[in-house]
mmCIF file of C-alpha atoms (C1' of nucleotides) in Angstrom:
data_model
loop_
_atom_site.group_PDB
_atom_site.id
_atom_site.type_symbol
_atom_site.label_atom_id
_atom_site.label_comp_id
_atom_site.label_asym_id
_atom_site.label_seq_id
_atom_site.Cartn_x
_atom_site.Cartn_y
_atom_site.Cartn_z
ATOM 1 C CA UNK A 1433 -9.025 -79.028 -52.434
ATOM 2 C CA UNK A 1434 -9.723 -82.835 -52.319
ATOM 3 C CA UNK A 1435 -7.356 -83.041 -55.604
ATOM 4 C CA UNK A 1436 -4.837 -81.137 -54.733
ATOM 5 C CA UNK A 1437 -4.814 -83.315 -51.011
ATOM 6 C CA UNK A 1438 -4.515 -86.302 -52.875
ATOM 7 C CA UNK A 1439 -1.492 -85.385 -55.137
ATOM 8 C CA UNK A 1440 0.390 -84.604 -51.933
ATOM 9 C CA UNK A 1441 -0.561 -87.678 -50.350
ATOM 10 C CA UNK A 1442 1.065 -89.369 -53.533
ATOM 11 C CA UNK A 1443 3.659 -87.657 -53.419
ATOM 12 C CA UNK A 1444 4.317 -88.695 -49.469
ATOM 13 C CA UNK A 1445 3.658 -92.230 -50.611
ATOM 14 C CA UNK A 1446 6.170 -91.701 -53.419
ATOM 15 C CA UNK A 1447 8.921 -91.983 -50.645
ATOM 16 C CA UNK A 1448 7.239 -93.626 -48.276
ATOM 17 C CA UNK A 1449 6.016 -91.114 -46.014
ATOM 18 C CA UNK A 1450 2.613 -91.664 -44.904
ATOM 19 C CA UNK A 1451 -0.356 -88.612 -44.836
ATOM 20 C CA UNK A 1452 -1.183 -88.646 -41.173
ATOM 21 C CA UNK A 1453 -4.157 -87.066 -39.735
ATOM 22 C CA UNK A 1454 -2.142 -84.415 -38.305
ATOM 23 C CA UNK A 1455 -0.200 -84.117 -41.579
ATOM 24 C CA UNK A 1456 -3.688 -83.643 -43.453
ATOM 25 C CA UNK A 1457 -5.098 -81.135 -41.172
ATOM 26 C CA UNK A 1458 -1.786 -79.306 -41.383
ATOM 27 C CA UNK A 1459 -1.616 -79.457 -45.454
ATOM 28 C CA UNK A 1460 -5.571 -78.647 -45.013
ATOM 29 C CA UNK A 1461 -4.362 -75.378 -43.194
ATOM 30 C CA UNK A 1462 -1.777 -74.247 -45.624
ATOM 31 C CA UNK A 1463 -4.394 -75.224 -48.393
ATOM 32 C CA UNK A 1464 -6.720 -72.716 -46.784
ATOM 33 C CA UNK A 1465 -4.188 -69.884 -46.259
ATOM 34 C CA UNK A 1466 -2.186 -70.133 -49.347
ATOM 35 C CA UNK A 1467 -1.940 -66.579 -49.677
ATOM 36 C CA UNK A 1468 -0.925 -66.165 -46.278
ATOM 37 C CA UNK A 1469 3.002 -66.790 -44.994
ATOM 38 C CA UNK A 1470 2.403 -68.255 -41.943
ATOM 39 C CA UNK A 1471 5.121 -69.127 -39.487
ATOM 40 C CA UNK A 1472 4.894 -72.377 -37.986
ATOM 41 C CA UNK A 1473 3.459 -71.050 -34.886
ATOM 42 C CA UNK A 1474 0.508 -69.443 -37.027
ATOM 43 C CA UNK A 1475 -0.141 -72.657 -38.428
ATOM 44 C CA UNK A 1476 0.780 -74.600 -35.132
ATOM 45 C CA UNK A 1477 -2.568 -72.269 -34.160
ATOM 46 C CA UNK A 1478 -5.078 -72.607 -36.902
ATOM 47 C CA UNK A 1479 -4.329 -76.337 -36.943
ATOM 48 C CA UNK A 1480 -5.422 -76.931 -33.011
ATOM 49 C CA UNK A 1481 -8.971 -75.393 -34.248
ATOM 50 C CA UNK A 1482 -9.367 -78.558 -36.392
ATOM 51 C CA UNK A 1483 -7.231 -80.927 -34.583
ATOM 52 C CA UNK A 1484 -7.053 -79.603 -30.800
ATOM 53 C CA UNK A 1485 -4.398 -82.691 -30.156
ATOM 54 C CA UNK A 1486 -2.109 -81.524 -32.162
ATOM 55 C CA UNK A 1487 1.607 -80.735 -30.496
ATOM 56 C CA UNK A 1488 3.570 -78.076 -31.917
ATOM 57 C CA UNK A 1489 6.963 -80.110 -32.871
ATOM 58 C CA UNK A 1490 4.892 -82.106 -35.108
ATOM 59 C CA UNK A 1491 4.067 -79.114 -37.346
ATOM 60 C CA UNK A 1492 7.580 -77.984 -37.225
ATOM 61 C CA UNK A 1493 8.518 -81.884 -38.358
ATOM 62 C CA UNK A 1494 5.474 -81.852 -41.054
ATOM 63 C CA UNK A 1495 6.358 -78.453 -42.289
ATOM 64 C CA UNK A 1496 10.255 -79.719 -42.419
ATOM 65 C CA UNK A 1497 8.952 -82.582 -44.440
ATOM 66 C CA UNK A 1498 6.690 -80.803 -46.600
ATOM 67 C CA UNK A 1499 9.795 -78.618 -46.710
ATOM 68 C CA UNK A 1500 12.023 -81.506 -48.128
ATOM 69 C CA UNK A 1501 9.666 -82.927 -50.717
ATOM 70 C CA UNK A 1502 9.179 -79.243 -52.327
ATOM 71 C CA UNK A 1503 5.548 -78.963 -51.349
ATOM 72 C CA UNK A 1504 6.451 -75.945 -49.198
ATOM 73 C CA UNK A 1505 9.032 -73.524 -49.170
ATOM 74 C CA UNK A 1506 10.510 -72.097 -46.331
ATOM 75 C CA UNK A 1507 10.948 -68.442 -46.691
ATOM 76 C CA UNK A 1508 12.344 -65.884 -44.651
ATOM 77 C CA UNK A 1509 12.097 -62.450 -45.108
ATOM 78 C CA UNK A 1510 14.165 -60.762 -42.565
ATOM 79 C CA UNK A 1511 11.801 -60.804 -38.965
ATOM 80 C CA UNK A 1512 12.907 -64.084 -37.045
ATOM 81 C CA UNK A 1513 10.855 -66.238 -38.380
ATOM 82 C CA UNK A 1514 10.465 -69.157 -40.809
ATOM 83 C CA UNK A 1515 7.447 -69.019 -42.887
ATOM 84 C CA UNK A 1516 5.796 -71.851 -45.663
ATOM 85 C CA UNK A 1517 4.633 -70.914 -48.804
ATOM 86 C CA UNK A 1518 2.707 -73.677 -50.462
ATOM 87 C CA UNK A 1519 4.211 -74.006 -54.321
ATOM 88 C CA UNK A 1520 1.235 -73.813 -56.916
ATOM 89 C CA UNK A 1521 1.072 -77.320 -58.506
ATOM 90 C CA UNK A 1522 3.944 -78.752 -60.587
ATOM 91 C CA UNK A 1523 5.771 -75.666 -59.822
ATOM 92 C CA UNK A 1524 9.986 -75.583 -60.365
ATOM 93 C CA UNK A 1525 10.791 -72.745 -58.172
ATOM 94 C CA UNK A 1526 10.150 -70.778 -55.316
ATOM 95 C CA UNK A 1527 7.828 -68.038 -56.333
ATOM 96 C CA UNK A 1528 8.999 -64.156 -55.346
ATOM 97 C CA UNK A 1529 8.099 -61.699 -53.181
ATOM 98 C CA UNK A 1530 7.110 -57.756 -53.020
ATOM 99 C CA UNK A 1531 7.298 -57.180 -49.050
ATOM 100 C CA UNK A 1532 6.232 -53.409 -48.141
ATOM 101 C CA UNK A 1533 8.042 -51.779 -45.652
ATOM 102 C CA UNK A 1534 5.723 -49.241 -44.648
ATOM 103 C CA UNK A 1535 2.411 -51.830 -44.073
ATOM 104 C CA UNK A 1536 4.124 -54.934 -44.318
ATOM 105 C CA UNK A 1537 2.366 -57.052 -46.462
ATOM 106 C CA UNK A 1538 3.279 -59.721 -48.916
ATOM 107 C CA UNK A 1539 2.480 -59.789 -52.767
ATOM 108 C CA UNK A 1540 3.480 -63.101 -54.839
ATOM 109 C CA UNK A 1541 4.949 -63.246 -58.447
ATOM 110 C CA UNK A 1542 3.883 -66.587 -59.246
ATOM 111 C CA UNK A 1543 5.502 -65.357 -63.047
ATOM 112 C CA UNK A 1544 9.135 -66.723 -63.339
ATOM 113 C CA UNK A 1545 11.279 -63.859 -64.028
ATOM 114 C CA UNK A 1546 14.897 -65.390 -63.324
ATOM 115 C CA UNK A 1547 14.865 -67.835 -66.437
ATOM 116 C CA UNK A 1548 17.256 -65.258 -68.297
ATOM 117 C CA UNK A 1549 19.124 -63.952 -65.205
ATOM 118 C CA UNK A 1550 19.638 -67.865 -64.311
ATOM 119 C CA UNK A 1551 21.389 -68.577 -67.699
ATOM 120 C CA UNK A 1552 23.888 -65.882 -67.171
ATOM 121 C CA UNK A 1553 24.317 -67.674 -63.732
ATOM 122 C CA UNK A 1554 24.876 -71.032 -65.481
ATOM 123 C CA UNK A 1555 26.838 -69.771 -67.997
ATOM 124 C CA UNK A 1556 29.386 -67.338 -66.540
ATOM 125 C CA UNK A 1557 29.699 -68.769 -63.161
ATOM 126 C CA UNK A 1558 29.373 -72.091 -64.400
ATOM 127 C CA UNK A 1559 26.856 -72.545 -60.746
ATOM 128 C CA UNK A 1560 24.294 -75.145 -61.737
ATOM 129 C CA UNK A 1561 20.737 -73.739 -60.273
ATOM 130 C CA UNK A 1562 18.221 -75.879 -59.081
ATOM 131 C CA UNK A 1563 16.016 -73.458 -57.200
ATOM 132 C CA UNK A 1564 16.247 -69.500 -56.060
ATOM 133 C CA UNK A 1565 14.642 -67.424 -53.313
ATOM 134 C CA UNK A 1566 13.999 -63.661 -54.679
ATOM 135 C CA UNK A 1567 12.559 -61.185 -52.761
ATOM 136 C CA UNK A 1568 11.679 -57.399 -53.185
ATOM 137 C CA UNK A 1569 11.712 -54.697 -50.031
ATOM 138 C CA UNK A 1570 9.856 -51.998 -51.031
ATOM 139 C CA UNK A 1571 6.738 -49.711 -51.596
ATOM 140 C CA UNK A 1572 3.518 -51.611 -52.580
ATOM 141 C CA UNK A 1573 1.055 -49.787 -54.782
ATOM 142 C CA UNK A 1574 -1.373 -49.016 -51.661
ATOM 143 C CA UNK A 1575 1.608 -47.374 -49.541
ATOM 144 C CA UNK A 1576 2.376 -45.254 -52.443
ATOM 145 C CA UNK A 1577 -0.986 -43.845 -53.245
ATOM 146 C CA UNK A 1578 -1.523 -42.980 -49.216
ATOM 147 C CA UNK A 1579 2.075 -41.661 -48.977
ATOM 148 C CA UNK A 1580 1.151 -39.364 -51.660
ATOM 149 C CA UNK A 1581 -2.509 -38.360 -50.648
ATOM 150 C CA UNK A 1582 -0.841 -37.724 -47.187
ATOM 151 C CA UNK A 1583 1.928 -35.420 -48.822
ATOM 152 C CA UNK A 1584 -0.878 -33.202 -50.610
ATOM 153 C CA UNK H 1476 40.809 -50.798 -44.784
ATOM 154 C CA UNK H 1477 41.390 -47.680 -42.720
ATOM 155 C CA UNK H 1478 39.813 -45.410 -45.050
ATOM 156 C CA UNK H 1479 36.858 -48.099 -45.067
ATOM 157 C CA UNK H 1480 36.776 -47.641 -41.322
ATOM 158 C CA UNK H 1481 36.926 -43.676 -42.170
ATOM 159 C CA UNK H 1482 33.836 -44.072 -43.928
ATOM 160 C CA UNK H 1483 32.072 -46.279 -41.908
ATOM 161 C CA UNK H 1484 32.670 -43.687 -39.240
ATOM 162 C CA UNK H 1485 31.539 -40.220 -40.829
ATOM 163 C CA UNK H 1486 28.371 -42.797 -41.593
ATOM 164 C CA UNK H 1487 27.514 -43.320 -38.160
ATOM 165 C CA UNK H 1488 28.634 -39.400 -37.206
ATOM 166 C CA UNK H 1489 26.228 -38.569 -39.874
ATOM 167 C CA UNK H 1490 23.281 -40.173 -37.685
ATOM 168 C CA UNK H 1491 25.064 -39.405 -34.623
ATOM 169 C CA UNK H 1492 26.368 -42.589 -33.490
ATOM 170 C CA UNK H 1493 29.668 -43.182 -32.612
ATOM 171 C CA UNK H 1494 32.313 -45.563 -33.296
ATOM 172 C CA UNK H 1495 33.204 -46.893 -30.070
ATOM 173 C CA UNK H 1496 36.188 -49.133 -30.119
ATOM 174 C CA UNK H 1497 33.926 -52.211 -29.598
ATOM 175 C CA UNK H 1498 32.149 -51.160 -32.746
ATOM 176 C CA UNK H 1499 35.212 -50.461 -34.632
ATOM 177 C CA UNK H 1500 36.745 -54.058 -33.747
ATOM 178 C CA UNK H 1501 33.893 -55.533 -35.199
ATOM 179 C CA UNK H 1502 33.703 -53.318 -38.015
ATOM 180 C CA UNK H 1503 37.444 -54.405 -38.440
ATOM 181 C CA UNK H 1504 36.695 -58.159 -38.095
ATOM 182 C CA UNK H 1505 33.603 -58.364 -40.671
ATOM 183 C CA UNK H 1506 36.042 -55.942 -43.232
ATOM 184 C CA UNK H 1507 39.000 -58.570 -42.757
ATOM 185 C CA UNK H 1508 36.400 -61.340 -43.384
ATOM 186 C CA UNK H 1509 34.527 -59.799 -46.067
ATOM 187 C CA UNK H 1510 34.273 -62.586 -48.485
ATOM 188 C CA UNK H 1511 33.216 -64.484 -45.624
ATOM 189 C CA UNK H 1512 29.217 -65.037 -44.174
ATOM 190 C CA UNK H 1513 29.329 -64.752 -40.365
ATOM 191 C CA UNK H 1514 26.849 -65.560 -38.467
ATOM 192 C CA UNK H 1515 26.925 -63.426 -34.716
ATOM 193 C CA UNK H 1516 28.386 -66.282 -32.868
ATOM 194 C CA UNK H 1517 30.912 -66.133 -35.405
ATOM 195 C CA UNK H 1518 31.942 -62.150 -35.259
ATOM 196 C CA UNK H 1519 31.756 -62.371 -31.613
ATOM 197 C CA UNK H 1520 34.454 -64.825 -31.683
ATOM 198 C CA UNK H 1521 36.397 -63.046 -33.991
ATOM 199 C CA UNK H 1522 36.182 -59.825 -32.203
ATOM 200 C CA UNK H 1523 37.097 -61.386 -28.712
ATOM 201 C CA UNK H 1524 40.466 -62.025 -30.179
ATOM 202 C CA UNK H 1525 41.382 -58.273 -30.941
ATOM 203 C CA UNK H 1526 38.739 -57.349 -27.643
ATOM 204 C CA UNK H 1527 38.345 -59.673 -25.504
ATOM 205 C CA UNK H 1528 36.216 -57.673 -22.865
ATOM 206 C CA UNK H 1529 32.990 -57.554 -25.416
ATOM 207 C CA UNK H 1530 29.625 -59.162 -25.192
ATOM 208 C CA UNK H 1531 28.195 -60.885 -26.934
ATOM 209 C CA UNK H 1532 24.779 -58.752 -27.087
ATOM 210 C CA UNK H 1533 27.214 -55.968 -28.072
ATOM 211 C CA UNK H 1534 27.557 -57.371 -30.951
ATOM 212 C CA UNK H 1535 24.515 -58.252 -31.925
ATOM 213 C CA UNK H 1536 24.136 -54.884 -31.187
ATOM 214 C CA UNK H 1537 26.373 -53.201 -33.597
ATOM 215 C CA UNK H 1538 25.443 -55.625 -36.498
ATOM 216 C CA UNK H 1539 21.242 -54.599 -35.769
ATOM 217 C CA UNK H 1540 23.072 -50.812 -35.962
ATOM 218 C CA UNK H 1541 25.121 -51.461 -39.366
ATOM 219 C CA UNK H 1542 21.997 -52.999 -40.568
ATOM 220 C CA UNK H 1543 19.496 -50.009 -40.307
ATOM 221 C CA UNK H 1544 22.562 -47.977 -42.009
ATOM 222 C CA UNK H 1545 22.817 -50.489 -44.743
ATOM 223 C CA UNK H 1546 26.657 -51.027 -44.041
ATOM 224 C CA UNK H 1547 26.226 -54.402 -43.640
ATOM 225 C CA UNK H 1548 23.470 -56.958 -44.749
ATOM 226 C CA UNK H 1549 21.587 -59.063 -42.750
ATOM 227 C CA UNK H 1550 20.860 -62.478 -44.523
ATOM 228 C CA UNK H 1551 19.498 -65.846 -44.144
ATOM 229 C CA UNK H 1552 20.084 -68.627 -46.102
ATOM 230 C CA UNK H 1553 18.150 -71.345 -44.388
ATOM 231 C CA UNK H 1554 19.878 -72.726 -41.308
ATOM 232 C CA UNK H 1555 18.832 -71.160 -38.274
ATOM 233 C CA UNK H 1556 21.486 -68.690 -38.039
ATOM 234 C CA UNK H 1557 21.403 -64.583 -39.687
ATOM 235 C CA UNK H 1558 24.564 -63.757 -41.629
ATOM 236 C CA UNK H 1559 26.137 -60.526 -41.858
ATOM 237 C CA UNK H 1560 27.439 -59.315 -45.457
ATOM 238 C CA UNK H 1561 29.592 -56.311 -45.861
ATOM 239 C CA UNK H 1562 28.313 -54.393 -48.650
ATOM 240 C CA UNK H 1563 31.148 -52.909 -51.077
ATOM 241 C CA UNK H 1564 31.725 -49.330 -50.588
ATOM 242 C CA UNK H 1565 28.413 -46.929 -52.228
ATOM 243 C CA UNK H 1566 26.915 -50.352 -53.154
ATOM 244 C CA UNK H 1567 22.939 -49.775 -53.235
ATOM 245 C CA UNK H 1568 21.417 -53.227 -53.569
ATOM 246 C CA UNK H 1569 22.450 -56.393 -51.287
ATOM 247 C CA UNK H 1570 24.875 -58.816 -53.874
ATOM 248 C CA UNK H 1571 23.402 -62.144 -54.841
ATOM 249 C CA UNK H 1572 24.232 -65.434 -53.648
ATOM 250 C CA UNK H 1573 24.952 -68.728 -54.685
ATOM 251 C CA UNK H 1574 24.661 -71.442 -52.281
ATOM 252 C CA UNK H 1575 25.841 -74.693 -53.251
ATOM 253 C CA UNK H 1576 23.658 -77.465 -51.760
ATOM 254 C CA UNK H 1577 26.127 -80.335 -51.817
ATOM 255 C CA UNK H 1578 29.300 -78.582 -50.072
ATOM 256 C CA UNK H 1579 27.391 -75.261 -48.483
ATOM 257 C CA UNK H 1580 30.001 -73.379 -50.016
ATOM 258 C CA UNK H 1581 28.501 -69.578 -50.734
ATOM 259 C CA UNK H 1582 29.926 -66.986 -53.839
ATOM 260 C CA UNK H 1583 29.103 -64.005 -54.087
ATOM 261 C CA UNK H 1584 27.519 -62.059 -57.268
ATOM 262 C CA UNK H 1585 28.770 -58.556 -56.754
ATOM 263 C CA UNK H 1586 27.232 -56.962 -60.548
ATOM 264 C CA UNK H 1587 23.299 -56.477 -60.491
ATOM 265 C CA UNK H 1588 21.871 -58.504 -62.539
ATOM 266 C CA UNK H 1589 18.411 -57.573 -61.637
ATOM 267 C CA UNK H 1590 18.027 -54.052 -63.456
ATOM 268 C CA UNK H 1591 15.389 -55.597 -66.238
ATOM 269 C CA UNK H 1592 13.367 -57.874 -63.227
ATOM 270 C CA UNK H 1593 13.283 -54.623 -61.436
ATOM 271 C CA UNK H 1594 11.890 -51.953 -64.007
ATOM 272 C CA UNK H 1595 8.939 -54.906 -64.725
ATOM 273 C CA UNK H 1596 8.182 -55.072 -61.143
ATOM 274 C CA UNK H 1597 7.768 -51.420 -61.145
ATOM 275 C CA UNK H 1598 5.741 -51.301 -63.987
ATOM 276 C CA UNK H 1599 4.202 -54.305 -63.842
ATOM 277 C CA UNK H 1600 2.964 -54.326 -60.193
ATOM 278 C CA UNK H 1601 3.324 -51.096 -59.626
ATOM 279 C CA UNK H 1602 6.050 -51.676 -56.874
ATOM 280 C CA UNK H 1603 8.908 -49.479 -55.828
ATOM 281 C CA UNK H 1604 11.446 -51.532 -55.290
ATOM 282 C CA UNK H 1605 14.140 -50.472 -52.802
ATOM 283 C CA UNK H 1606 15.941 -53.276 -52.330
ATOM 284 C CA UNK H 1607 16.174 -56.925 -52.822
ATOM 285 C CA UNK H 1608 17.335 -60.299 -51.580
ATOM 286 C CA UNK H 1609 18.600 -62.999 -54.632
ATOM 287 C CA UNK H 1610 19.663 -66.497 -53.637
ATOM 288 C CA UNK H 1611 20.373 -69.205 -55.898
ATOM 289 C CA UNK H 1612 20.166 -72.854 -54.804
ATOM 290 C CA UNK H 1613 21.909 -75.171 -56.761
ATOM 291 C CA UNK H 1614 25.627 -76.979 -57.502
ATOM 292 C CA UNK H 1615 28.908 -74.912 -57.937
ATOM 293 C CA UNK H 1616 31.289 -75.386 -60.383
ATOM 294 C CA UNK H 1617 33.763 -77.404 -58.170
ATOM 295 C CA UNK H 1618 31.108 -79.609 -57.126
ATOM 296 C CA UNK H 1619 29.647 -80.347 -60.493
ATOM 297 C CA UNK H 1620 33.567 -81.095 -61.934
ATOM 298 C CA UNK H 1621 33.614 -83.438 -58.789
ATOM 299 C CA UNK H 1622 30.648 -85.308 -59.198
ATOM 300 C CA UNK H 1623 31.079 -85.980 -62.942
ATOM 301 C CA UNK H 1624 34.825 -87.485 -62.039
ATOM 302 C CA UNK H 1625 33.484 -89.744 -59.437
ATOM 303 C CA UNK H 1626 30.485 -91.078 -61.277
ATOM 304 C CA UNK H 1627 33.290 -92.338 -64.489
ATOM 305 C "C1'" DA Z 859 -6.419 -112.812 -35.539
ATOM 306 C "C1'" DT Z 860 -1.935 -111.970 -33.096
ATOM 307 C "C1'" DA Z 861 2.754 -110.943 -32.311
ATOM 308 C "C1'" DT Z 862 6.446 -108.262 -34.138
ATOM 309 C "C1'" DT Z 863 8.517 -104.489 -36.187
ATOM 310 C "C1'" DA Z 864 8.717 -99.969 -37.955
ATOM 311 C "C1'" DT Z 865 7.022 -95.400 -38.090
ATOM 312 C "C1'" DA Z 866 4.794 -91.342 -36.215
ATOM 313 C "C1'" DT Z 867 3.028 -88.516 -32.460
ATOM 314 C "C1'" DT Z 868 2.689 -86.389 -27.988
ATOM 315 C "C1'" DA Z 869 4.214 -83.847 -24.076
ATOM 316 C "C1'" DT Z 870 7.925 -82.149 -21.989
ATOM 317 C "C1'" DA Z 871 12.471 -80.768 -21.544
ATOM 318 C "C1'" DA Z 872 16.529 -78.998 -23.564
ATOM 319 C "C1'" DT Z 873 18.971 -76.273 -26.798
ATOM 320 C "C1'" DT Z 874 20.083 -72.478 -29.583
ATOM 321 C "C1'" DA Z 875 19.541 -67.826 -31.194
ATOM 322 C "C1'" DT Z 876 18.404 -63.397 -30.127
ATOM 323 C "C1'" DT Z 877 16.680 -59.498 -27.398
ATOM 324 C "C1'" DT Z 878 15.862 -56.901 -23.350
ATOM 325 C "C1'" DT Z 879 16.786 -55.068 -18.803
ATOM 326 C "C1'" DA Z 880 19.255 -52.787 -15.312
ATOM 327 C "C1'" DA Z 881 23.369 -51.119 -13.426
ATOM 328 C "C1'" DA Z 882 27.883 -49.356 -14.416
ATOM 329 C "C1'" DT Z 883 30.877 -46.772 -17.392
ATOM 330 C "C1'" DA Z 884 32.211 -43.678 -20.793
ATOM 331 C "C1'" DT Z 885 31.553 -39.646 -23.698
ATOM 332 C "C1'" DA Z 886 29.944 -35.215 -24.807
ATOM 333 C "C1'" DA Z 887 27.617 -30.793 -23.648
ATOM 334 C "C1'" DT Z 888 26.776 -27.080 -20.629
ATOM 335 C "C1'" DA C 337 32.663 -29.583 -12.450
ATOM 336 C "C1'" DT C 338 28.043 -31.036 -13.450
ATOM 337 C "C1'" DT C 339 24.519 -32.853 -16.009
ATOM 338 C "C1'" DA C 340 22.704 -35.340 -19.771
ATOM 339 C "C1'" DT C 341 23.166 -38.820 -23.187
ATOM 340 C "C1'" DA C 342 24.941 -42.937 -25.204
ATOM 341 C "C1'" DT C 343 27.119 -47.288 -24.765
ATOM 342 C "C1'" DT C 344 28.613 -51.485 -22.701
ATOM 343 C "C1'" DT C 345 28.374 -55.385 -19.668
ATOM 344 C "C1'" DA C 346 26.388 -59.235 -17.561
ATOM 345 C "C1'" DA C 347 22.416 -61.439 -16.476
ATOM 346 C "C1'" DA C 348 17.876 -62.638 -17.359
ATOM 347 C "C1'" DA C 349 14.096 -63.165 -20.495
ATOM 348 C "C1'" DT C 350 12.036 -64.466 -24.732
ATOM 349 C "C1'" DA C 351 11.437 -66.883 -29.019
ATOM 350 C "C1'" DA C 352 12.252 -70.531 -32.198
ATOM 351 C "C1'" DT C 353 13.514 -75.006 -32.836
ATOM 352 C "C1'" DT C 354 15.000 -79.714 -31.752
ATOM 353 C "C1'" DA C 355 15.711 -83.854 -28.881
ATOM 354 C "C1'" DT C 356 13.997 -87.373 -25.751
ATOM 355 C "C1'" DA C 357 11.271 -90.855 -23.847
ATOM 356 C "C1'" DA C 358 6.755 -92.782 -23.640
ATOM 357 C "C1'" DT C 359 2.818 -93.927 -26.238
ATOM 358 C "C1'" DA C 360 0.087 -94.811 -30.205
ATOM 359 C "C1'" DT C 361 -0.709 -96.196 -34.900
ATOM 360 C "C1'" DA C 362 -0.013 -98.771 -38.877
ATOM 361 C "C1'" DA C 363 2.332 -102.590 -41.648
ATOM 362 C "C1'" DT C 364 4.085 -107.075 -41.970
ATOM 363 C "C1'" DA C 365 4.853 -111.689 -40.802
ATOM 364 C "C1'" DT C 366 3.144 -115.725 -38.213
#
DNA sequence: ATATTATATTATAATTATTTTAAATATAAT
DNA sequence: ATTATATTTAAAATAATTATAATATAATAT
C-alpha cells in the first residue's frame, strides 16, 4: 500500500500537484476498495471515518484530479452516477466491465481484449485511440446458476 | 421515416403504450437527428419547435420509455449530461463510439465488431452478455490531418 | 525567522440535471 | 354515458456537481 501511495504521490509531484492529507486519505480509500466502484459520495463517506474534516467538493476535486492524471477512471454505467476505478499500476487503458442486471454487481477484465478490435479502429477509420471504456450488461455466472435452480 | 414511426408504434402497442403525439414529435425529432447525440435539454428544444406545449419532464419521460424498449440508447460519454442514440431499425447491440478528445466530435461505428470479445467473455467468465457499451477515446482523422499541418 | 505569494481546503450557496408529485386532461373500455 | 386507465403539465423535490469567499497550508524570497 505504502508503494503504491508513493508512486502516486510522484506522479502528483510530476506536475506539480501536491499529495494533501485529504488527497492521501482519499487515494488511501480507493486503495482499500479497489474492487469496489464507488461514487464520489461513497467515498466522500468512507473518507470522513479517517478524516472527519473532510468536505465533500474536495473529493469531487481530488477524484477530478486523480481523474486527469489517469490514476482513476471515471466510469459510468448507466444509474446517475459517476464512479472511480483505480487503474492497476502502469496500466494503458480503462479496464472492462461485466455488470449483471439481475443482482447488479460488477466483475473487472483487467485482460485487454480491444488490442485487435482497436487496430481495425485505427486502420479503417483512421480514429487514433488513446483510451476506451467497454462495458458488458448482462447475466453473471451466479444469476445464471439461481435462474436455473429456480426454473427446475 | 414514417414507416420508422410505424414501427416504433406497433413497438409500443406491443407493450401497450401509446404513441401520443408528444411522443411521436420526439420520436420524429431524435429520427431527423439521428446521426446526432442529444442530450434531453437538447430534444426538448427540438421538440418545442414542432410542439411547443410539451414539458420538459415529458420528455425525459418518453426517452426513460424508448429506453426500456431498446428504441433508443441511453449513453454517457463523460460530461454530465445522458445522450440519447437511435438504434438502426432490428439493431440488437448499442453501436460504438468514437469520441475525439481534441474537437468532441463523436462517429458512430454501426458494424459489431465485438462478436470474438463477446464469445470469450462467455466462455471465459462465464457471462451472458446481453448487451454492451464501446467507447473509444482518442483523435479523429480530421484532427490528426490538422495537427500534423500545424506542427510543419 | 518573517513577509509574500501561490496553492489547497472548507463550508456554504448556487447551479444543473433529473425525477417525482399532484391535478388536469385525454383515451379507451364497459 | 360512465368508469377506469394512461398521459401530460407544471411545480416542487431530489441528486449530483461546481462556484464562491474565507481560511489555512505550504513554498519562496527577504
Amino acid at each position: 500500500m505504502e508503494h503504491r501511495i508513493d508512486r502516486i504521490k510522484k506522479q502528483l509531484h510530476a506536475q506539480s500537484y501536491k499529495l494533501t492529507p485529504q488527497r492521501e486519505a482519499t487515494v488511501r480509500v480507493l486503495l482499500e476498495r479497489e474492487e469496489d466502484h464507488l461514487s464520489a459520495e461513497d467515498v466522500y463517506l468512507l473518507v470522513k471515518e479517517i478524516a472527519p474534516e473532510i468536505g465533500l467538493a474536495t473529493v469531487y476535486r481530488t477524484l477530478e484530479l486523480l481523474s486527469e492524471l489517469k490514476i482513476v477512471d471515471k466510469i459510468n454505467f448507466g444509474d446517475g452516477v459517476s464512479r472511480y476505478d483505480l487503474r492497476k499500476e502502469g496500466a494503458k487503458h480503462s479496464h472492462h466491465h461485466l455488470v449483471c442486471s439481475e443482482c447488479g454487481s460488477v466483475e473487472e477484465i483487467e485482460e485487454d481484449l480491444l488490442e485487435e478490435v482497436e487496430k481495425i479502429v485505427q486502420n479503417e477509420w483512421g480514429f487514433q485511440v488513446k483510451d476506451h471504456r467497454l462495458t458488458f450488461h448482462g447475466v453473471c455466472k451466479q444469476c445464471q446458476t439461481i435462474t436455473v435452480s429456480a426454473s427446475s
